[in-house]
Amino acid sequence: MRLILLGPPGSGKGTQAQRLVQKHGIVQLSTGEMLRAAVAAGTPIGLQAKEIMANGGLVPDAVVVGIIEDRIEQPDAKKGFILDGFPRTVPQAEALDDLLKKKHLKLDAVVELRVNESALIDRVEKRAEETRARGEEVRLDDTPEVLINRLAQYRSLTEPLIHYYSERRKLLTVDGMMTIEHVTREINRILTAIGALEPKTEEPAAQAKKAVKTATKASKLAKKATKGTKKAVKPAQKAARGPAKRASKARATKTGARAASARKGAKAVKKPAKKVTKKRAKR
Ligand code: AMP
């Protein structure tokens, strides 16, 4: 799954991205985090970005596009990713489109977290307080003054992306004013609805376990059905043992596909067992 989380600072993109990462095992690619790491490490990109970030401005498009291009190439991003804070301008979105096209990758959706601006200052102040309480360093740009600039940047440069992705039928809007839990649930619900998420399936191990159970039951049924007809018991049991064997193999390999075929085999076994007894009864 490839997803973009779109929303102003303090809308909950980072929180929701982390929750999606935990649930679906894909990576969160936050350009803000990457830039902060670059600033901390004092790399050339960090040196270039430091001042801009401290004032709540946007780092040049070419810089962030370059960062994302490299990051998407990493093995951990192959399964999918959640872009948090990127793209932030139309040229960044266009560059991302080109990048994905070049790599034959599809963007599943853009989830916009819609929030009331009035709530954002409170949220950002709360985030700063919580960070302080954890004994961690507060972000330089998490102050009401810088936030005003970041919001202005969002309105003029990032908000046009709502139209950009809506035209491309990628935009899904979620009410970001709900509780964290509700927002997560709503995001998962819409992602499932558009087919970006598989409906929850059983673990392969659980499927295999079920297959073994069904095969054993089928074997018992086959034995019961052929009770008294000594010769007929043999083929029925043999047929039942087949899927049971396959089922235990599936359990060993833990592959869902094998487990499914084992279950099919277990169902099929009921028929030959019945047929044999009928024939016997006629005679
Ligand atoms: P964030 O952590 O997403 O709030 O980003 C923190 C800061 O990093 C922003 O205020 C910008 O200065 C910079 N930044 C992060 N992502 C981008 C981006 N996609 N384009 C330009 N600047 C960015």
GROMACS .gro file of N, CA, C and O in nm, residues 144-225:
model
  328
  144PRO      N    1   0.383   2.894   1.889
  144PRO     CA    2   0.270   2.961   1.823
  144PRO      C    3   0.314   3.055   1.711
  144PRO      O    4   0.252   3.059   1.605
  145GLU      N    5   0.426   3.125   1.730
  145GLU     CA    6   0.472   3.222   1.629
  145GLU      C    7   0.509   3.151   1.498
  145GLU      O    8   0.465   3.192   1.390
  146VAL      N    9   0.591   3.047   1.511
  146VAL     CA   10   0.633   2.976   1.389
  146VAL      C   11   0.514   2.901   1.328
  146VAL      O   12   0.502   2.891   1.205
  147LEU      N   13   0.426   2.853   1.413
  147LEU     CA   14   0.310   2.780   1.362
  147LEU      C   15   0.227   2.867   1.268
  147LEU      O   16   0.176   2.818   1.167
  148ILE      N   17   0.215   2.993   1.302
  148ILE     CA   18   0.137   3.084   1.217
  148ILE      C   19   0.196   3.087   1.076
  148ILE      O   20   0.126   3.078   0.976
  149ASN      N   21   0.328   3.089   1.067
  149ASN     CA   22   0.394   3.087   0.937
  149ASN      C   23   0.377   2.953   0.867
  149ASN      O   24   0.352   2.947   0.746
  150ARG      N   25   0.388   2.846   0.943
  150ARG     CA   26   0.371   2.712   0.883
  150ARG      C   27   0.229   2.696   0.828
  150ARG      O   28   0.209   2.635   0.723
  151LEU      N   29   0.132   2.751   0.900
  151LEU     CA   30  -0.006   2.742   0.853
  151LEU      C   31  -0.027   2.825   0.727
  151LEU      O   32  -0.098   2.782   0.635
  152ALA      N   33   0.040   2.940   0.722
  152ALA     CA   34   0.029   3.025   0.603
  152ALA      C   35   0.088   2.953   0.482
  152ALA      O   36   0.032   2.954   0.372
  153GLN      N   37   0.202   2.884   0.504
  153GLN     CA   38   0.266   2.807   0.397
  153GLN      C   39   0.171   2.695   0.352
  153GLN      O   40   0.159   2.667   0.234
  154TYR      N   41   0.107   2.633   0.449
  154TYR     CA   42   0.016   2.522   0.417
  154TYR      C   43  -0.097   2.572   0.328
  154TYR      O   44  -0.127   2.513   0.225
  155ARG      N   45  -0.156   2.684   0.371
  155ARG     CA   46  -0.271   2.738   0.297
  155ARG      C   47  -0.233   2.774   0.153
  155ARG      O   48  -0.303   2.737   0.060
  156SER      N   49  -0.120   2.841   0.136
  156SER     CA   50  -0.089   2.887   0.001
  156SER      C   51  -0.022   2.781  -0.087
  156SER      O   52  -0.048   2.775  -0.205
  157LEU      N   53   0.061   2.695  -0.029
  157LEU     CA   54   0.137   2.602  -0.113
  157LEU      C   55   0.090   2.456  -0.107
  157LEU      O   56   0.103   2.382  -0.205
  158THR      N   57   0.038   2.415   0.008
  158THR     CA   58   0.002   2.273   0.022
  158THR      C   59  -0.146   2.247  -0.005
  158THR      O   60  -0.182   2.145  -0.065
  159GLU      N   61  -0.231   2.341   0.037
  159GLU     CA   62  -0.374   2.320   0.017
  159GLU      C   63  -0.414   2.295  -0.129
  159GLU      O   64  -0.507   2.217  -0.154
  160PRO      N   65  -0.345   2.356  -0.227
  160PRO     CA   66  -0.381   2.325  -0.367
  160PRO      C   67  -0.371   2.176  -0.401
  160PRO      O   68  -0.428   2.131  -0.501
  161LEU      N   69  -0.301   2.100  -0.317
  161LEU     CA   70  -0.290   1.956  -0.344
  161LEU      C   71  -0.425   1.884  -0.324
  161LEU      O   72  -0.446   1.776  -0.379
  162ILE      N   73  -0.512   1.947  -0.247
  162ILE     CA   74  -0.645   1.886  -0.226
  162ILE      C   75  -0.715   1.878  -0.361
  162ILE      O   76  -0.768   1.774  -0.399
  163HIS      N   77  -0.707   1.987  -0.435
  163HIS     CA   78  -0.766   1.991  -0.568
  163HIS      C   79  -0.690   1.897  -0.664
  163HIS      O   80  -0.751   1.822  -0.742
  164TYR      N   81  -0.559   1.900  -0.654
  164TYR     CA   82  -0.472   1.819  -0.741
  164TYR      C   83  -0.510   1.669  -0.732
  164TYR      O   84  -0.530   1.602  -0.832
  165TYR      N   85  -0.522   1.621  -0.608
  165TYR     CA   86  -0.550   1.478  -0.591
  165TYR      C   87  -0.698   1.445  -0.606
  165TYR      O   88  -0.733   1.333  -0.642
  166SER      N   89  -0.783   1.545  -0.581
  166SER     CA   90  -0.925   1.521  -0.599
  166SER      C   91  -0.953   1.503  -0.750
  166SER      O   92  -1.028   1.415  -0.791
  167GLU      N   93  -0.888   1.584  -0.833
  167GLU     CA   94  -0.902   1.572  -0.979
  167GLU      C   95  -0.854   1.435  -1.028
  167GLU      O   96  -0.905   1.382  -1.125
  168ARG      N   97  -0.755   1.382  -0.961
  168ARG     CA   98  -0.699   1.253  -1.000
  168ARG      C   99  -0.769   1.137  -0.930
  168ARG      O  100  -0.725   1.024  -0.935
  169ARG      N  101  -0.878   1.168  -0.862
  169ARG     CA  102  -0.961   1.070  -0.791
  169ARG      C  103  -0.882   0.987  -0.688
  169ARG      O  104  -0.899   0.867  -0.675
  170LYS      N  105  -0.794   1.057  -0.619
  170LYS     CA  106  -0.713   0.988  -0.518
  170LYS      C  107  -0.749   1.035  -0.377
  170LYS      O  108  -0.707   0.976  -0.278
  171LEU      N  109  -0.824   1.144  -0.369
  171LEU     CA  110  -0.844   1.209  -0.239
  171LEU      C  111  -0.956   1.146  -0.156
  171LEU      O  112  -1.066   1.123  -0.204
  172LEU      N  113  -0.923   1.119  -0.031
  172LEU     CA  114  -1.021   1.071   0.067
  172LEU      C  115  -1.010   1.163   0.187
  172LEU      O  116  -0.901   1.180   0.241
  173THR      N  117  -1.120   1.225   0.225
  173THR     CA  118  -1.113   1.320   0.336
  173THR      C  119  -1.171   1.260   0.464
  173THR      O  120  -1.278   1.198   0.462
  174VAL      N  121  -1.096   1.277   0.571
  174VAL     CA  122  -1.138   1.225   0.701
  174VAL      C  123  -1.146   1.342   0.799
  174VAL      O  124  -1.062   1.432   0.795
  175ASP      N  125  -1.247   1.339   0.886
  175ASP     CA  126  -1.262   1.443   0.987
  175ASP      C  127  -1.154   1.424   1.094
  175ASP      O  128  -1.164   1.334   1.177
  176GLY      N  129  -1.055   1.509   1.088
  176GLY     CA  130  -0.943   1.498   1.182
  176GLY      C  131  -0.972   1.553   1.320
  176GLY      O  132  -0.883   1.553   1.406
  177MET      N  133  -1.096   1.600   1.342
  177MET     CA  134  -1.131   1.653   1.474
  177MET      C  135  -1.183   1.542   1.567
  177MET      O  136  -1.207   1.567   1.685
  178MET      N  137  -1.202   1.425   1.513
  178MET     CA  138  -1.249   1.313   1.597
  178MET      C  139  -1.133   1.267   1.687
  178MET      O  140  -1.020   1.313   1.672
  179THR      N  141  -1.161   1.175   1.776
  179THR     CA  142  -1.053   1.125   1.863
  179THR      C  143  -0.953   1.047   1.776
  179THR      O  144  -0.987   1.002   1.666
  180ILE      N  145  -0.832   1.033   1.829
  180ILE     CA  146  -0.726   0.960   1.755
  180ILE      C  147  -0.778   0.823   1.711
  180ILE      O  148  -0.763   0.782   1.595
  181GLU      N  149  -0.844   0.755   1.804
  181GLU     CA  150  -0.895   0.621   1.779
  181GLU      C  151  -0.998   0.620   1.664
  181GLU      O  152  -0.993   0.535   1.575
  182HIS      N  153  -1.088   0.718   1.669
  182HIS     CA  154  -1.192   0.728   1.565
  182HIS      C  155  -1.131   0.757   1.429
  182HIS      O  156  -1.175   0.702   1.328
  183VAL      N  157  -1.032   0.846   1.428
  183VAL     CA  158  -0.968   0.880   1.300
  183VAL      C  159  -0.902   0.755   1.242
  183VAL      O  160  -0.917   0.724   1.124
  184THR      N  161  -0.832   0.681   1.327
  184THR     CA  162  -0.765   0.558   1.281
  184THR      C  163  -0.867   0.462   1.221
  184THR      O  164  -0.847   0.406   1.113
  185ARG      N  165  -0.977   0.446   1.294
  185ARG     CA  166  -1.080   0.352   1.248
  185ARG      C  167  -1.137   0.395   1.114
  185ARG      O  168  -1.157   0.314   1.025
  186GLU      N  169  -1.160   0.525   1.101
  186GLU     CA  170  -1.217   0.578   0.978
  186GLU      C  171  -1.119   0.561   0.861
  186GLU      O  172  -1.159   0.522   0.751
  187ILE      N  173  -0.991   0.586   0.887
  187ILE     CA  174  -0.891   0.568   0.781
  187ILE      C  175  -0.889   0.421   0.736
  187ILE      O  176  -0.893   0.391   0.617
  188ASN      N  177  -0.887   0.331   0.833
  188ASN     CA  178  -0.884   0.189   0.798
  188ASN      C  179  -1.010   0.147   0.724
  188ASN      O  180  -1.004   0.066   0.632
  189ARG      N  181  -1.123   0.206   0.765
  189ARG     CA  182  -1.250   0.171   0.700
  189ARG      C  183  -1.246   0.215   0.552
  189ARG      O  184  -1.276   0.135   0.463
  190ILE      N  185  -1.204   0.338   0.526
  190ILE     CA  186  -1.205   0.384   0.386
  190ILE      C  187  -1.099   0.314   0.302
  190ILE      O  188  -1.120   0.288   0.186
  191LEU      N  189  -0.987   0.282   0.365
  191LEU     CA  190  -0.883   0.212   0.288
  191LEU      C  191  -0.929   0.072   0.251
  191LEU      O  192  -0.900   0.022   0.142
  192THR      N  193  -1.004   0.010   0.340
  192THR     CA  194  -1.059  -0.123   0.309
  192THR      C  195  -1.163  -0.108   0.198
  192THR      O  196  -1.165  -0.187   0.103
  193ALA      N  197  -1.246  -0.004   0.209
  193ALA     CA  198  -1.352   0.017   0.110
  193ALA      C  199  -1.297   0.037  -0.031
  193ALA      O  200  -1.356  -0.010  -0.129
  194ILE      N  201  -1.183   0.103  -0.044
  194ILE     CA  202  -1.128   0.124  -0.179
  194ILE      C  203  -1.039   0.008  -0.222
  194ILE      O  204  -0.982   0.008  -0.330
  195GLY      N  205  -1.024  -0.091  -0.135
  195GLY     CA  206  -0.946  -0.210  -0.170
  195GLY      C  207  -0.797  -0.194  -0.148
  195GLY      O  208  -0.718  -0.276  -0.195
  196ALA      N  209  -0.756  -0.086  -0.079
  196ALA     CA  210  -0.613  -0.068  -0.051
  196ALA      C  211  -0.567  -0.162   0.059
  196ALA      O  212  -0.449  -0.198   0.066
  197LEU      N  213  -0.661  -0.204   0.143
  197LEU     CA  214  -0.628  -0.298   0.251
  197LEU      C  215  -0.706  -0.426   0.227
  197LEU      O  216  -0.823  -0.421   0.191
  198GLU      N  217  -0.641  -0.537   0.248
  198GLU     CA  218  -0.710  -0.665   0.238
  198GLU      C  219  -0.799  -0.675   0.360
  198GLU      O  220  -0.758  -0.636   0.469
  199PRO      N  221  -0.924  -0.728   0.345
  199PRO     CA  222  -1.002  -0.751   0.466
  199PRO      C  223  -0.926  -0.849   0.555
  199PRO      O  224  -0.852  -0.933   0.503
  200LYS      N  225  -0.943  -0.834   0.684
  200LYS     CA  226  -0.862  -0.913   0.776
  200LYS      C  227  -0.874  -1.063   0.747
  200LYS      O  228  -0.983  -1.118   0.747
  201THR      N  229  -0.763  -1.127   0.718
  201THR     CA  230  -0.768  -1.271   0.690
  201THR      C  231  -0.704  -1.344   0.806
  201THR      O  232  -0.628  -1.287   0.883
  202GLU      N  233  -0.734  -1.474   0.811
  202GLU     CA  234  -0.675  -1.553   0.919
  202GLU      C  235  -0.527  -1.571   0.895
  202GLU      O  236  -0.481  -1.571   0.782
  203GLU      N  237  -0.454  -1.589   1.001
  203GLU     CA  238  -0.312  -1.618   0.990
  203GLU      C  239  -0.298  -1.753   0.921
  203GLU      O  240  -0.378  -1.844   0.945
  204PRO      N  241  -0.196  -1.770   0.836
  204PRO     CA  242  -0.176  -1.900   0.771
  204PRO      C  243  -0.172  -2.015   0.871
  204PRO      O  244  -0.227  -2.122   0.846
  205ALA      N  245  -0.110  -1.993   0.987
  205ALA     CA  246  -0.100  -2.100   1.086
  205ALA      C  247  -0.239  -2.142   1.134
  205ALA      O  248  -0.268  -2.260   1.150
  206ALA      N  249  -0.327  -2.040   1.153
  206ALA     CA  250  -0.463  -2.068   1.200
  206ALA      C  251  -0.539  -2.143   1.093
  206ALA      O  252  -0.616  -2.235   1.121
  207GLN      N  253  -0.516  -2.105   0.965
  207GLN     CA  254  -0.584  -2.173   0.855
  207GLN      C  255  -0.543  -2.319   0.850
  207GLN      O  256  -0.625  -2.409   0.833
  208ALA      N  257  -0.413  -2.344   0.867
  208ALA     CA  258  -0.361  -2.481   0.861
  208ALA      C  259  -0.420  -2.565   0.974
  208ALA      O  260  -0.458  -2.679   0.953
  209LYS      N  261  -0.433  -2.503   1.093
  209LYS     CA  262  -0.486  -2.572   1.209
  209LYS      C  263  -0.629  -2.616   1.181
  209LYS      O  264  -0.669  -2.729   1.208
  210LYS      N  265  -0.705  -2.523   1.119
  210LYS     CA  266  -0.843  -2.551   1.085
  210LYS      C  267  -0.849  -2.666   0.985
  210LYS      O  268  -0.934  -2.754   0.993
  211ALA      N  269  -0.756  -2.663   0.889
  211ALA     CA  270  -0.753  -2.766   0.785
  211ALA      C  271  -0.729  -2.903   0.845
  211ALA      O  272  -0.792  -3.002   0.807
  212VAL      N  273  -0.640  -2.910   0.944
  212VAL     CA  274  -0.610  -3.038   1.009
  212VAL      C  275  -0.736  -3.087   1.079
  212VAL      O  276  -0.773  -3.205   1.070
  213LYS      N  277  -0.807  -2.997   1.147
  213LYS     CA  278  -0.928  -3.031   1.220
  213LYS      C  279  -1.033  -3.087   1.125
  213LYS      O  280  -1.094  -3.190   1.150
  214THR      N  281  -1.051  -3.019   1.010
  214THR     CA  282  -1.152  -3.061   0.913
  214THR      C  283  -1.116  -3.198   0.856
  214THR      O  284  -1.201  -3.284   0.839
  215ALA      N  285  -0.987  -3.215   0.829
  215ALA     CA  286  -0.943  -3.342   0.771
  215ALA      C  287  -0.966  -3.456   0.870
  215ALA      O  288  -1.011  -3.564   0.832
  216THR      N  289  -0.939  -3.432   0.997
  216THR     CA  290  -0.958  -3.534   1.100
  216THR      C  291  -1.106  -3.567   1.111
  216THR      O  292  -1.145  -3.684   1.121
  217LYS      N  293  -1.189  -3.465   1.108
  217LYS     CA  294  -1.334  -3.484   1.119
  217LYS      C  295  -1.382  -3.566   0.999
  217LYS      O  296  -1.461  -3.660   1.012
  218ALA      N  297  -1.330  -3.533   0.881
  218ALA     CA  298  -1.369  -3.603   0.759
  218ALA      C  299  -1.328  -3.749   0.769
  218ALA      O  300  -1.403  -3.839   0.729
  219SER      N  301  -1.213  -3.772   0.825
  219SER     CA  302  -1.165  -3.909   0.840
  219SER      C  303  -1.258  -3.987   0.932
  219SER      O  304  -1.293  -4.101   0.903
  220LYS      N  305  -1.299  -3.923   1.042
  220LYS     CA  306  -1.388  -3.989   1.137
  220LYS      C  307  -1.521  -4.020   1.071
  220LYS      O  308  -1.577  -4.128   1.088
  221LEU      N  309  -1.572  -3.922   0.994
  221LEU     CA  310  -1.700  -3.940   0.926
  221LEU      C  311  -1.691  -4.056   0.828
  221LEU      O  312  -1.781  -4.138   0.817
  222ALA      N  313  -1.578  -4.060   0.757
  222ALA     CA  314  -1.559  -4.165   0.658
  222ALA      C  315  -1.559  -4.302   0.726
  222ALA      O  316  -1.619  -4.396   0.677
  223LYS      N  317  -1.494  -4.309   0.842
  223LYS     CA  318  -1.487  -4.435   0.916
  223LYS      C  319  -1.626  -4.478   0.959
  223LYS      O  320  -1.665  -4.591   0.945
  224LYS      N  321  -1.702  -4.379   1.009
  224LYS     CA  322  -1.836  -4.404   1.059
  224LYS      C  323  -1.924  -4.454   0.945
  224LYS      O  324  -2.000  -4.549   0.958
  225ALA      N  325  -1.914  -4.386   0.830
  225ALA     CA  326  -1.999  -4.418   0.716
  225ALA      C  327  -1.973  -4.558   0.665
  225ALA      O  328  -2.060  -4.624   0.610
   0.00000   0.00000   0.00000
